[in-house]
Coordinates of C-alpha atoms and ligand atoms in Angstrom, one line a residue:
X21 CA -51.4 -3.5 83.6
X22 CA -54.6 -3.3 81.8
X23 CA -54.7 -1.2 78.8
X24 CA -57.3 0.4 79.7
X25 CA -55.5 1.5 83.3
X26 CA -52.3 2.1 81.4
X27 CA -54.2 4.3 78.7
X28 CA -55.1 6.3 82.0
X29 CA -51.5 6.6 83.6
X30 CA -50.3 10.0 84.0
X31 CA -46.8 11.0 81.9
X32 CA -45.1 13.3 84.6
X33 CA -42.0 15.0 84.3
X34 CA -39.6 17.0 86.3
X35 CA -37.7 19.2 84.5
X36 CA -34.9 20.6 87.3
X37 CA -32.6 23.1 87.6
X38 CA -31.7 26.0 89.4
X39 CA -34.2 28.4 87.0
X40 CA -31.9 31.8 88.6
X41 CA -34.0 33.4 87.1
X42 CA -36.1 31.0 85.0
X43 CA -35.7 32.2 81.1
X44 CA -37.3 32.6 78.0
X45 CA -35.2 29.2 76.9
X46 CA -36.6 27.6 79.9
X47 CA -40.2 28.3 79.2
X48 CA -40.0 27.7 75.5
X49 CA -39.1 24.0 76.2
X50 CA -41.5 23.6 79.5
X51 CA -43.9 24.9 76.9
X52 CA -43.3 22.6 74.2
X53 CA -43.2 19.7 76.8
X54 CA -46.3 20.8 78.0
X55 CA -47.8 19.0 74.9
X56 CA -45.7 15.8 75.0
X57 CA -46.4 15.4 79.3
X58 CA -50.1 15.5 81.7
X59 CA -48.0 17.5 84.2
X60 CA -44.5 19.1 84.7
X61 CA -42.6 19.7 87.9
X62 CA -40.2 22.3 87.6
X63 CA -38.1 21.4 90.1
X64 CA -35.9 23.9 92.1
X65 CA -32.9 22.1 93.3
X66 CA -31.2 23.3 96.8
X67 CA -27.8 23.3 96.5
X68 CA -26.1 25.3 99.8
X69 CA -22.6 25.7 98.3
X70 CA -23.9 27.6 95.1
X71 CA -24.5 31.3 95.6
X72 CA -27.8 32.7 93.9
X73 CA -28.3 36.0 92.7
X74 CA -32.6 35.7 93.1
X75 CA -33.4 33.8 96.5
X76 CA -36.0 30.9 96.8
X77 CA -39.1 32.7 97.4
X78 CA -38.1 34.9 94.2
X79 CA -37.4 31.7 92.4
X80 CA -40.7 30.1 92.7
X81 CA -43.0 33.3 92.5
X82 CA -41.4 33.8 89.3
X83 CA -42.6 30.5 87.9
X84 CA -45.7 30.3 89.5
X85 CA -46.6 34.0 87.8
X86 CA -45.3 32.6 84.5
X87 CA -48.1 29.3 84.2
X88 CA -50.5 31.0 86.6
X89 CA -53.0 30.1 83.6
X90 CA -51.4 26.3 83.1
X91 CA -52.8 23.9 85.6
X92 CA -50.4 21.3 84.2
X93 CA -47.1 23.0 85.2
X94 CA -46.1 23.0 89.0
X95 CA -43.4 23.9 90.9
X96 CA -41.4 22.4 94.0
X97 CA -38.5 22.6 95.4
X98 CA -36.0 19.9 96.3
X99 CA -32.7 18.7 98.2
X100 CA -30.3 16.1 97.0
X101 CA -30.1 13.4 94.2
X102 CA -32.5 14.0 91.4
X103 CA -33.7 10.6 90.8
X104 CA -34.0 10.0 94.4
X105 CA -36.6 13.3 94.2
X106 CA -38.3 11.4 91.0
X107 CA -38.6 8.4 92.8
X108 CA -40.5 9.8 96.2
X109 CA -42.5 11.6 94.3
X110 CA -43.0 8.9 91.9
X111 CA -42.0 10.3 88.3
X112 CA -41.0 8.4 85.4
X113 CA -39.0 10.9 83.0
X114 CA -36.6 14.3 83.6
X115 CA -36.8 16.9 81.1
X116 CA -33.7 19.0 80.2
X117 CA -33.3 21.3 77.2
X118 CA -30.6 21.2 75.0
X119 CA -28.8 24.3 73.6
X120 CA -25.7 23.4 71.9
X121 CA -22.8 20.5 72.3
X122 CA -21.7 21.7 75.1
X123 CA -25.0 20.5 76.7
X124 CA -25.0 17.3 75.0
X125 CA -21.6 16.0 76.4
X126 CA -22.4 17.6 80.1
X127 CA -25.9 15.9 80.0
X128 CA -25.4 13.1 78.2
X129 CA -23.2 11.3 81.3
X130 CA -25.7 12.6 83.4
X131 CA -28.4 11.1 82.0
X132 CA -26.8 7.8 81.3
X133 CA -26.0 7.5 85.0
X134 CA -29.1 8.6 85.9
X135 CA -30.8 5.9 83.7
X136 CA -28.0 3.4 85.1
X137 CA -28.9 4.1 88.8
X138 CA -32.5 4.6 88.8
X139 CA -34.4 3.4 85.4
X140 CA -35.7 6.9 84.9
X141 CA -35.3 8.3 81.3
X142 CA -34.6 12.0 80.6
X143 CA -35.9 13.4 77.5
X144 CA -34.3 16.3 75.8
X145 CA -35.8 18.9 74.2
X146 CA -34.3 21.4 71.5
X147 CA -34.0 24.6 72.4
X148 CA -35.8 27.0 69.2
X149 CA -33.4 28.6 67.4
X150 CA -34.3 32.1 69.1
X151 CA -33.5 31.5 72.6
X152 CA -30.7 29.4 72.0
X153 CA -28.6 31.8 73.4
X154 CA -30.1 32.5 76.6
X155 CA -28.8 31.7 79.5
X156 CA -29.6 32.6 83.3
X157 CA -25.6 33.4 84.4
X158 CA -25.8 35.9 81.2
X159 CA -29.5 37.3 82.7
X160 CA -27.7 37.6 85.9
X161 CA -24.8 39.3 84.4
X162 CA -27.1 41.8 82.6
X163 CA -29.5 42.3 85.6
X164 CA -26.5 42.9 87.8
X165 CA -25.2 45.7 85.5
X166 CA -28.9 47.0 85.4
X167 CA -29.0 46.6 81.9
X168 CA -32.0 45.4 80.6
X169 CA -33.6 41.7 80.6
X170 CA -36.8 42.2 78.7
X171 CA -36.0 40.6 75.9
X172 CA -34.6 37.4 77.6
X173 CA -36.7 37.1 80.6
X174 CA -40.6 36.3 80.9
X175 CA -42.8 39.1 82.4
X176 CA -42.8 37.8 86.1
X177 CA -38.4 38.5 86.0
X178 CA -39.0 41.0 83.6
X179 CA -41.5 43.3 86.4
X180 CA -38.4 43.1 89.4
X181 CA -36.9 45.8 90.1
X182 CA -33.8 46.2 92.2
X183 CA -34.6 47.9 95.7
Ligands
ADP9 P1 -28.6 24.1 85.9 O1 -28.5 24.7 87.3 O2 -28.8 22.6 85.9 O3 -27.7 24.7 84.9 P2 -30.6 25.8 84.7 O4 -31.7 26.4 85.6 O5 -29.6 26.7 84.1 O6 -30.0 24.6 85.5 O7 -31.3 25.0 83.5 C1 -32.2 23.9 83.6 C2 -32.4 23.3 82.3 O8 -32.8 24.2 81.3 C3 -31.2 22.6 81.6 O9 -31.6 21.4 81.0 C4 -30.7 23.6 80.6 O10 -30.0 22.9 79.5 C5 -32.0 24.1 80.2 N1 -31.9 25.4 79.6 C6 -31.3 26.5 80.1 N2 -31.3 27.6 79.2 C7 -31.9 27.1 78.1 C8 -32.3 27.7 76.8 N3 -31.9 28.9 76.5 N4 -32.9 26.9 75.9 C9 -33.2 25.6 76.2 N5 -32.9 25.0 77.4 C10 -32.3 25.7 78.3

């Protein structure tokens, strides 16, 4: 490729999950990617034997109200294999955050097979020190206890109320 052409080639990541409900850990490393990638696809796996507490629409609205002001985050929703999704849609790199060594052993085999299978590379991100601790099946535990999720949620979760 020409240098020029690869100079111009978009870095484009898809940083998946189930994001019920996406967190304050989630957006601090979407966030920080945000510098390191031209665009990010947070990308809502569908996975019909897993019950969710928030349904799709939810999901998504939640995420598109948190980067309503960043034109490089989207999201989109997908079914089966990751990399297959990568591939369609023609994405180099997945993004996952990193929270402790419990991550690293569950997502390093992941990503090795991943990388195995398909060529793509996932880059890992750190989770900061102050949402380390944050994680949506706690949020859902709080939320369905109606305690409160301020502090661990961004502003678009934060604003739902239970009807
Ligand atoms: P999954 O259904 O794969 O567990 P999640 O929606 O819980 O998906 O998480 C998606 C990604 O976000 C994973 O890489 C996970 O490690 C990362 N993540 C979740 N919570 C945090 C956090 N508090 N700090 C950093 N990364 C996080």
């Amino acid at each position: 490729m020409p240098y020029a052409l690869a100079l111009k080639k978009m870095k484009r990541a898809v940083f998946p999950g189930s994001f019920d409900p996406i967190t304050l850990g989630h957006v601090d490393i979407i966030d920080r990617a945000a510098d390191l990638f031209d665009e990010i696809i947070i990308a809502i796996g569908l996975n019909h034997d897993k019950k969710y507490l928030f349904d799709l629409d939810q999901r998504v609205q939640f995420i598109k109200d948190t980067f309503a002001d960043n034109p490089k985050i989207k999201v989109q929703t997908y079914k089966g294999l990751t990399i297959n999704y990568c591939k369609e849609i023609g994405v180099d790199y997945i993004l996952r955050g990193l929270r402790n060594p419990a991550d690293f052993e569950f997502e390093k085999a992941i990503a090795q097979t991943n990388r195995n299978l398909s060529g793509i590379e996932t880059v890992f991100l750190l989770t900061s020190a102050n949402t380390a601790y944050i994680s949506s099946s706690i949020v859902r535990d709080v939320y369905r206890h109606d305690g409160d999720i301020s502090s661990l949620v961004p502003d678009a979760v934060a604003r739902t109320s239970k009807e």
